[in-house]
Coordinates of C-alpha atoms and ligand atoms in Angstrom, one line a residue:
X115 CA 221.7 -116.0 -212.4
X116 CA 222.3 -117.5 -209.0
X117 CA 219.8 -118.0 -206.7
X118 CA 221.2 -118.8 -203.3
X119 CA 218.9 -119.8 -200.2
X120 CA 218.7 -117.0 -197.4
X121 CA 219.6 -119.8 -194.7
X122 CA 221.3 -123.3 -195.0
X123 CA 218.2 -124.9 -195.4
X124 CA 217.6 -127.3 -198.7
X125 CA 218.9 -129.9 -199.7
X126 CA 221.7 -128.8 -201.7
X127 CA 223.2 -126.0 -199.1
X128 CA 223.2 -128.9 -196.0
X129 CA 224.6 -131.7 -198.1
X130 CA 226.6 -129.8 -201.1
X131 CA 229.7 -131.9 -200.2
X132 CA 228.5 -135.1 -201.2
X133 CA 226.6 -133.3 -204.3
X134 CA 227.8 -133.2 -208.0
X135 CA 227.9 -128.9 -207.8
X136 CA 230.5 -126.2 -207.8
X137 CA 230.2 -122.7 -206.7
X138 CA 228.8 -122.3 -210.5
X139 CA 226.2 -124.1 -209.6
X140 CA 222.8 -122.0 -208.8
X141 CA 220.9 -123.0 -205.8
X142 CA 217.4 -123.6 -207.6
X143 CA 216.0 -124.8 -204.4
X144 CA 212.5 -124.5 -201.8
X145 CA 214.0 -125.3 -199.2
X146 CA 213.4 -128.9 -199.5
X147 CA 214.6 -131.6 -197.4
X148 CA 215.1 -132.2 -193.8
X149 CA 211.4 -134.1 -193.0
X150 CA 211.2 -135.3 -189.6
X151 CA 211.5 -138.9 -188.6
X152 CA 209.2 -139.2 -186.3
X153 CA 208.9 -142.2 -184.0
X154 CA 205.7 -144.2 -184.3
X155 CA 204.8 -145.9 -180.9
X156 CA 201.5 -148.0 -182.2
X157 CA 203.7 -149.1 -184.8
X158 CA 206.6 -150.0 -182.7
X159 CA 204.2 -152.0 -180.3
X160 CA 203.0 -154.2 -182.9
X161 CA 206.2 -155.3 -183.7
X162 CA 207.0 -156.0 -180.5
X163 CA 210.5 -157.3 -179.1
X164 CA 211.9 -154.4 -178.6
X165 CA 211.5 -153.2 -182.0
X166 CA 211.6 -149.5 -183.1
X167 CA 209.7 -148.1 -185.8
X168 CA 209.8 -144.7 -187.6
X169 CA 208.4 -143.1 -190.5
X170 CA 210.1 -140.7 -192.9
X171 CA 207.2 -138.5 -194.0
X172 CA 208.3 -137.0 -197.4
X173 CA 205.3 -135.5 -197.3
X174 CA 206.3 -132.6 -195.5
X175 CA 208.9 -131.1 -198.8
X176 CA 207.7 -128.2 -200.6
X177 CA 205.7 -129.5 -203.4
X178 CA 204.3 -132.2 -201.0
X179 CA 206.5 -135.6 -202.3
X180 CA 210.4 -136.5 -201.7
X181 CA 210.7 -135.8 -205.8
X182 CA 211.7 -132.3 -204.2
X183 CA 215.1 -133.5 -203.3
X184 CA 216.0 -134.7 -206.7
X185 CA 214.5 -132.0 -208.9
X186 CA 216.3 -129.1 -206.9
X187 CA 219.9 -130.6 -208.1
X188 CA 217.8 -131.6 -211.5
X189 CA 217.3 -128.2 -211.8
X190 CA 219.9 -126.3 -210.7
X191 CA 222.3 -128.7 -213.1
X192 CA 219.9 -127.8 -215.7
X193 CA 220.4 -124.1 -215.0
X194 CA 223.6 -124.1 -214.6
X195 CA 224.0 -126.2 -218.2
X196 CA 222.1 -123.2 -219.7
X197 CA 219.1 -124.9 -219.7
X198 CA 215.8 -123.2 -221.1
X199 CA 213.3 -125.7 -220.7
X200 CA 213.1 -129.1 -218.9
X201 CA 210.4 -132.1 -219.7
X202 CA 209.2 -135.0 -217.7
X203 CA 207.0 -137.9 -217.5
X204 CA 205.1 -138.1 -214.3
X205 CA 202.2 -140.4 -212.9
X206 CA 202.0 -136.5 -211.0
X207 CA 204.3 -136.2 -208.5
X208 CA 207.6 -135.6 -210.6
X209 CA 205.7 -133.2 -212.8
X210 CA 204.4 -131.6 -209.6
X211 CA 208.0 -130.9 -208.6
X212 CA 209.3 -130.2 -211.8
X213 CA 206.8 -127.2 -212.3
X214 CA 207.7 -125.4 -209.3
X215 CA 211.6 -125.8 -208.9
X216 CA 211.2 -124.3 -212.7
X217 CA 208.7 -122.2 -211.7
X218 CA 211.6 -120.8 -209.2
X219 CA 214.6 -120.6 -212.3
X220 CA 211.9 -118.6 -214.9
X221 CA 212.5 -121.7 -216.9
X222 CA 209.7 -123.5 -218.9
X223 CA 208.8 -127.0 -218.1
X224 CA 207.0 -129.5 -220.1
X225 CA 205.1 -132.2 -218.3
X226 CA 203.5 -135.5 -220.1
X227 CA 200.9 -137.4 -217.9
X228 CA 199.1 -140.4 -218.7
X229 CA 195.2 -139.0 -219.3
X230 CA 193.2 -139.4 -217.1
X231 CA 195.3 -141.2 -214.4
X232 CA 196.6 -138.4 -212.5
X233 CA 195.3 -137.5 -208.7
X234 CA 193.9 -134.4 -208.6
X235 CA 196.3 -132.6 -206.2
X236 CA 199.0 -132.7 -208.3
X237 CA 197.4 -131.9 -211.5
X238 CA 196.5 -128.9 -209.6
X239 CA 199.9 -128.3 -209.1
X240 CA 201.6 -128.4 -212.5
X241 CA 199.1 -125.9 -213.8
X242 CA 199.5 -123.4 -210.9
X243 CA 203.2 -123.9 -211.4
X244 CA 202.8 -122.9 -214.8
X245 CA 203.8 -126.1 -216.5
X246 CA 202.6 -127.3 -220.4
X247 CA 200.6 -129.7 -219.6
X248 CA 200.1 -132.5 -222.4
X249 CA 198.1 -135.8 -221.0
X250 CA 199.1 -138.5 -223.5
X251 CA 196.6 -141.7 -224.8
X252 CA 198.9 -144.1 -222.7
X253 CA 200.2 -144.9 -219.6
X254 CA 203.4 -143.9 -217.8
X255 CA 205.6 -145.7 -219.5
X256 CA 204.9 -144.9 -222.6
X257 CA 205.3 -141.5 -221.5
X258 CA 208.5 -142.0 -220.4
X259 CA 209.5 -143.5 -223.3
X260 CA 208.3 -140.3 -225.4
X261 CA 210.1 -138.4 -222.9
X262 CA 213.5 -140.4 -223.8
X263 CA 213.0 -139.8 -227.7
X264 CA 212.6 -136.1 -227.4
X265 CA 215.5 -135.4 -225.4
X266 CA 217.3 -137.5 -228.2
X267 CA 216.9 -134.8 -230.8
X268 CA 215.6 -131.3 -228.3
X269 CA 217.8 -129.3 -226.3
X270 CA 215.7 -129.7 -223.8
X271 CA 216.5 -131.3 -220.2
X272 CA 214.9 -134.4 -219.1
X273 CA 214.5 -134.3 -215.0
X274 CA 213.1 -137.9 -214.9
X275 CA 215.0 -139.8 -212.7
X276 CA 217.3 -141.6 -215.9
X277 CA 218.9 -138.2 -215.4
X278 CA 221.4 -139.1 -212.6
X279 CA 221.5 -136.1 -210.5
X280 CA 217.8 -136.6 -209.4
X281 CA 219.1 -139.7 -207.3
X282 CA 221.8 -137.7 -206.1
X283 CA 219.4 -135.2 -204.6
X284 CA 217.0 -138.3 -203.5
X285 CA 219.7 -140.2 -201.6
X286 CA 219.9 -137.3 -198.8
X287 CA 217.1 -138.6 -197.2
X288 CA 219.6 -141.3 -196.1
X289 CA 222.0 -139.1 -194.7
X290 CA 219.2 -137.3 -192.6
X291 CA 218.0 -141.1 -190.9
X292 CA 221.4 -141.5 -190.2
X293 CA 222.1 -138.5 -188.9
X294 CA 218.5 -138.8 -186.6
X295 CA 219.6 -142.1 -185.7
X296 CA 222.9 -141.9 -185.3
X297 CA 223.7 -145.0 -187.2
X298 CA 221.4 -146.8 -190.2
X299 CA 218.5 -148.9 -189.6
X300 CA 218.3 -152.3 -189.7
X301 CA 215.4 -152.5 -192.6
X302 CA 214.6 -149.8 -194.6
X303 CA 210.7 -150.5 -196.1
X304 CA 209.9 -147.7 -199.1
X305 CA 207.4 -148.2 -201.9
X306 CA 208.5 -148.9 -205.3
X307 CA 207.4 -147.4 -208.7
X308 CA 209.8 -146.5 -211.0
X309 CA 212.4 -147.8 -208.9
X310 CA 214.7 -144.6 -208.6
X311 CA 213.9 -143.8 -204.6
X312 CA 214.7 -147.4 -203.7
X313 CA 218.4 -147.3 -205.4
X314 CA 218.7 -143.5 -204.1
X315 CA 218.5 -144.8 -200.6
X316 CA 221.0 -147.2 -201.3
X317 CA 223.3 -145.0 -202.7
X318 CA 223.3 -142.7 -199.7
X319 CA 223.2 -145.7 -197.4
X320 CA 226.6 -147.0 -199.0
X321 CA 227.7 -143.7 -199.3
X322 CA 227.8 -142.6 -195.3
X323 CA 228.6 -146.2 -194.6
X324 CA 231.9 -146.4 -196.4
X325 CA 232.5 -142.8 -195.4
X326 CA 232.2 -144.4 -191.6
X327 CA 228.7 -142.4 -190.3
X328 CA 227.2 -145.6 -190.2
X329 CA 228.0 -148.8 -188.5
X330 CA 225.6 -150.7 -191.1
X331 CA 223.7 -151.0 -193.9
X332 CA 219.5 -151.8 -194.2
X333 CA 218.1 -153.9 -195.5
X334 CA 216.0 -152.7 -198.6
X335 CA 212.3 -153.7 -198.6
X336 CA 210.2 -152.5 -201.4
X337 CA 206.5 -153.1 -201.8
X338 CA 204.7 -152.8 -205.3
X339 CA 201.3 -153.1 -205.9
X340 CA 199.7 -155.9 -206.8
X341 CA 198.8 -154.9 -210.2
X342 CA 201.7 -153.1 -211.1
X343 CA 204.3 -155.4 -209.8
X344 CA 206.9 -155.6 -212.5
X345 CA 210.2 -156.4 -210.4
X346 CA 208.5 -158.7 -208.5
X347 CA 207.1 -160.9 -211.5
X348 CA 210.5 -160.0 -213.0
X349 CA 208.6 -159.4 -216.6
X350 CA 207.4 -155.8 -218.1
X351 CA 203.4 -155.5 -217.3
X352 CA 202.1 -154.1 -220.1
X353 CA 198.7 -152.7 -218.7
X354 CA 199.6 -152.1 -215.1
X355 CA 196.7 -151.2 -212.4
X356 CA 196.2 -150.0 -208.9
X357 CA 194.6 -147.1 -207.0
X358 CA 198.2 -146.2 -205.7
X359 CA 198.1 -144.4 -209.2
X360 CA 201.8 -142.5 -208.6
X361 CA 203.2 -146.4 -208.5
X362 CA 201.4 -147.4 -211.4
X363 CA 204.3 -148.4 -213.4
X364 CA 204.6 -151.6 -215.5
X365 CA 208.8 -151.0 -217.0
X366 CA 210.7 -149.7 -214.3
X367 CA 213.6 -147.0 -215.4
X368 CA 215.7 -148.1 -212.5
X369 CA 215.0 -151.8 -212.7
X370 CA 218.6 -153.2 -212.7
X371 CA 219.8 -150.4 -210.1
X372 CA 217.1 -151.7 -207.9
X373 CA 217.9 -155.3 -208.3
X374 CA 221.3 -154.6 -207.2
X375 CA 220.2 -152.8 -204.0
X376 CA 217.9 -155.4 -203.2
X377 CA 220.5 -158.0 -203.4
X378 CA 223.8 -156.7 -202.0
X379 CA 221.2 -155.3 -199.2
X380 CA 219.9 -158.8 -198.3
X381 CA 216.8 -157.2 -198.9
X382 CA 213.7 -157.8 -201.2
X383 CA 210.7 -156.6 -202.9
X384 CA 207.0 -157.7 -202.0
X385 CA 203.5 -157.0 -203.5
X386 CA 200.3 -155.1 -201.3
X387 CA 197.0 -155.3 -202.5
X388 CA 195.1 -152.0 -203.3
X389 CA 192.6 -153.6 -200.4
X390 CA 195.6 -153.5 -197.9
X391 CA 197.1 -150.0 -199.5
X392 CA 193.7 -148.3 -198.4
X393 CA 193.9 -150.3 -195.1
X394 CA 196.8 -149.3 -194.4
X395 CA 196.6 -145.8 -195.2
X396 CA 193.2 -144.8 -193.3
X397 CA 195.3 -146.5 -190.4
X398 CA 198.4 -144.4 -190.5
X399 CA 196.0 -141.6 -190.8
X400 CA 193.3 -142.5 -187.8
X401 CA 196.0 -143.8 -185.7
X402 CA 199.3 -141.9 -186.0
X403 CA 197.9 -138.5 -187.3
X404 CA 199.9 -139.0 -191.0
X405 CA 198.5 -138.5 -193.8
X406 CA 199.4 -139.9 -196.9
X407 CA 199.2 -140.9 -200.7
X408 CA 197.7 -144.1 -201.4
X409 CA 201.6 -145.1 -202.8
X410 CA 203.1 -144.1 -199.8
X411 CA 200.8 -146.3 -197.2
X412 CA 202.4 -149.2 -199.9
X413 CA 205.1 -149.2 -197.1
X414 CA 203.1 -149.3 -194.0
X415 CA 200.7 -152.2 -195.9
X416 CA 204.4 -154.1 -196.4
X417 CA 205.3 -154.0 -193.0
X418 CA 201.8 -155.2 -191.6
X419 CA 201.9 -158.1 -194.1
X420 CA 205.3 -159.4 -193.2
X421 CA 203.9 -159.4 -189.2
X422 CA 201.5 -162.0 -190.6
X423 CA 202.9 -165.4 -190.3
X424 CA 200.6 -166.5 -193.1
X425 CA 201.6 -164.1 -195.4
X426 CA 205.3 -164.3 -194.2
X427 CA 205.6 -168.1 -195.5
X428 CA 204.1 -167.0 -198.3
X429 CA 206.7 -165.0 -199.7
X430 CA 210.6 -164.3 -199.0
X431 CA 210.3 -161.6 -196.4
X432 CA 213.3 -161.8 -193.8
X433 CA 212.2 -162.0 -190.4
X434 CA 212.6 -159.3 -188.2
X435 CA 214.9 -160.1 -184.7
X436 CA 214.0 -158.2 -181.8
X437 CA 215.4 -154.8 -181.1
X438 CA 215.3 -153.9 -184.9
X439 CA 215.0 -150.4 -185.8
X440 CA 213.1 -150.4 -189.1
X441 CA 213.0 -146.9 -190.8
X442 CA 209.3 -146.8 -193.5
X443 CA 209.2 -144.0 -196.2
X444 CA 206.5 -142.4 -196.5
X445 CA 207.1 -140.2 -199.7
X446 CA 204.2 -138.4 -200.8
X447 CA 201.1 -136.2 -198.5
X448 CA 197.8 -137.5 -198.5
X449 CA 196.4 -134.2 -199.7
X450 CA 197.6 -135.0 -202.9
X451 CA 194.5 -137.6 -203.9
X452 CA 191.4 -136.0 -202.8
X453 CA 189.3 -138.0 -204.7
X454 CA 190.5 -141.7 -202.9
X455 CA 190.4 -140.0 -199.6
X456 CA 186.5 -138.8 -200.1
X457 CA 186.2 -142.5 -200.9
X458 CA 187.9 -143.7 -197.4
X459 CA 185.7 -141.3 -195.5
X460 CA 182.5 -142.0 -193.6
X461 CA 179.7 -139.7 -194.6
X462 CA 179.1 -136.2 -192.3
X463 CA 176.6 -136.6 -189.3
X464 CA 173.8 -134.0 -190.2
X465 CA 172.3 -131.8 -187.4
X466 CA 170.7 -128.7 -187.0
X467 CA 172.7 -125.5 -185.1
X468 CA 171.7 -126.3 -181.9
X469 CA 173.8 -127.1 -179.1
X470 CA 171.6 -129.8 -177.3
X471 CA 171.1 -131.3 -180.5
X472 CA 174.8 -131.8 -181.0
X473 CA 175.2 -133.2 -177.2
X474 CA 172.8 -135.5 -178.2
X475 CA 175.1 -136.8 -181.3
X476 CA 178.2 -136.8 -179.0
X477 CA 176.1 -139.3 -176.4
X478 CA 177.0 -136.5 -173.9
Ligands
F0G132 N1 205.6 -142.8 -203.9 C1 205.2 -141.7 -204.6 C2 204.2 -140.8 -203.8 C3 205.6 -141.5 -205.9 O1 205.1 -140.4 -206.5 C4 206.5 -142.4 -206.5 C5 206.9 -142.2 -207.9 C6 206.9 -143.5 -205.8 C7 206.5 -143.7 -204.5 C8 207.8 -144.5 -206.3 O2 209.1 -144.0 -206.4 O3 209.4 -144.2 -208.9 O4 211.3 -143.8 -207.4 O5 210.2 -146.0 -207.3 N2 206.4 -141.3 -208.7 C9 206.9 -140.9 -210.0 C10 206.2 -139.7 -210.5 C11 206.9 -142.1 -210.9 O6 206.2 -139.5 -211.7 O7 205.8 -138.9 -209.7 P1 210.1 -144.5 -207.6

């Protein structure tokens, strides 16, 4: 079976060169990829000096998150293996992805989520997909772990992001800033969970860069959240907590990988409060017109805390010299958690369906 795209779009079709696939490979893809960067100009003003920022809103893939770009080479490598059934662990984005990209190869797909702890959205989504969906008494981690010891002794395939071709697919997204830009950024500001995206971005970022389409390399900034911050305490947290609930990740699969982008980068990873996540993401929102995932406005919360000169002092952020151009990865759509955006919102403004009564709310 091979399943190619109607047009060149997806991930795997515009970037196949730098891709682990053959013309065995089946194209198990949505058409994933290619977000917009768009410029944001209120950001960009309160940076000042010249400064230029833009966000990458993953948002906009298929399934609604940047896991899109990993699971359609996941997949299609799984297909093309022979593949019946893959299995993940997901804090719900991965297992969102998963679902559909085997919903698209007639394949089964096995998803364990930590109960109770997934936003609603993407719940949603792995049943409409048509996933098995089995919500473990743990947490993410010990979901992955599960996840590691069945693919020990199953022929089935794991699409976590251990399984390398999912950063493959991930580190695109580099290759599209740099093609927008025509060169990299200067700082690169994602959030961090399990730590795959942030070493994905470095791998395409080195990858262009010693290919000579790009002049030079970001540095990586990750933000965790406070409560689930276990690169930046550099020690496993056992019971890790935040309302970014897709980052809520106390063991990192990608810890060392990460640790080496963040050092050859010159780059670092910081915390954000949940208070300054939801600040930050009922901002973006009311000021820029993006909606995102708690997780996501991690990266917009990082980049207002290292503007504060308190907070800057505080911690090892590297300042920012004027005319930067600082690129902020948004990866996941705000539709996703409908149950912490009914929390952000004001309450409705009652009236009855009367036109002068409604003037009369408006002030008009
Ligand atoms: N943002 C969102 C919206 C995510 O879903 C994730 C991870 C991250 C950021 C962090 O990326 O793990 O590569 O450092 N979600 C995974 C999941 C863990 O299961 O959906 P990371």
């Amino acid at each position: 079976m091979i399943l190619r795209p109607l047009n060149d779009r997806g991930v795997i079709a515009r970037w196949q060169q730098y891709l682990p696939v053959t013309d065995a490979t089946p194209f198990v893809s949505l058409n994933e990829g290619s977000t917009p960067l768009i410029h944001s100009p209120k950001l960009s003003r309160r940076l000042g000096q010249d400064c230029e920022v833009y966000i990458k809103f993953e948002g906009l893939n298929p399934t609604g998150s940047f896991k899109d770009r990993g699971m359609t080479v996941a997949l299609s490598k799984a297909v093309e293996a022979g593949a019946q059934a893959v299995i993940c662990a997901s804090t719900g984005n991965t297992s969102a992805a998963a679902a559909a990209y085997a919903a698209r190869a007639s394949i089964t797909c096995a998803v364990l989520l930590p109960a109770g702890k997934i936003a609603f959205g993407k719940l949603a989504q792995a049943f409409m997909y048509g996933a098995k969906v089995i919500a473990i008494e743990g947490n993410f981690d010990d979901a992955l772990r599960l996840v590691r010891e069945i693919g020990e002794t199953e022929s089935i395939a794991i699409v976590n992001s251990i399984n390398p071709h999912r950063l493959e697919g991930q580190k695109t997204a580099s290759f599209e800033i740099i093609e927008d830009l025509g060169d990299a950024p200067d700082f690169h500001v994602l959030p961090v969970g399990n730590a795959g995206n942030i070493s994905a971005y470095w791998m395409g970022y080195e990858e262009f860069h010693r290919l000579g389409k790009s002049t030079k390399l970001p540095a990586m900034i990750g933000f965790q959240a406070a409560g689930s911050a276990p690169i930046y305490h550099r020690r496993v947290i056992e019971q890790p907590e935040t309302v970014a609930s897709a980052i809520r990740i106390g063991n990192p699969a990608s810890w060392e990988f990460a640790n080496r982008a963040l050092h050859t980068s010159g780059g670092v990873i910081d915390i954000v409060t949940d208070e300054e996540i939801l600040a930050a993401q009922l901002w973006l929102a009311s000021n820029e017109g993006i909606f995102v995932e708690p997780a996501s406005a991690a990266s917009i919360a990082g980049l207002f805390k290292s503007l504060d000169p308190k907070r800057h002092c505080e911690r090892r952020l590297p300042p920012i010299p004027p005319g930067s151009r600082i690129v902020c990865t948004v990866t996941g759509h705000g539709l996703k958690d409908p149950d912490v955006a009914r929390d952000q919102c004001g309450g409705v403004i009652p009236a009855p369906a009367e036109k002068d009564a409604i003037l009369r709310l408006l002030g008009a």
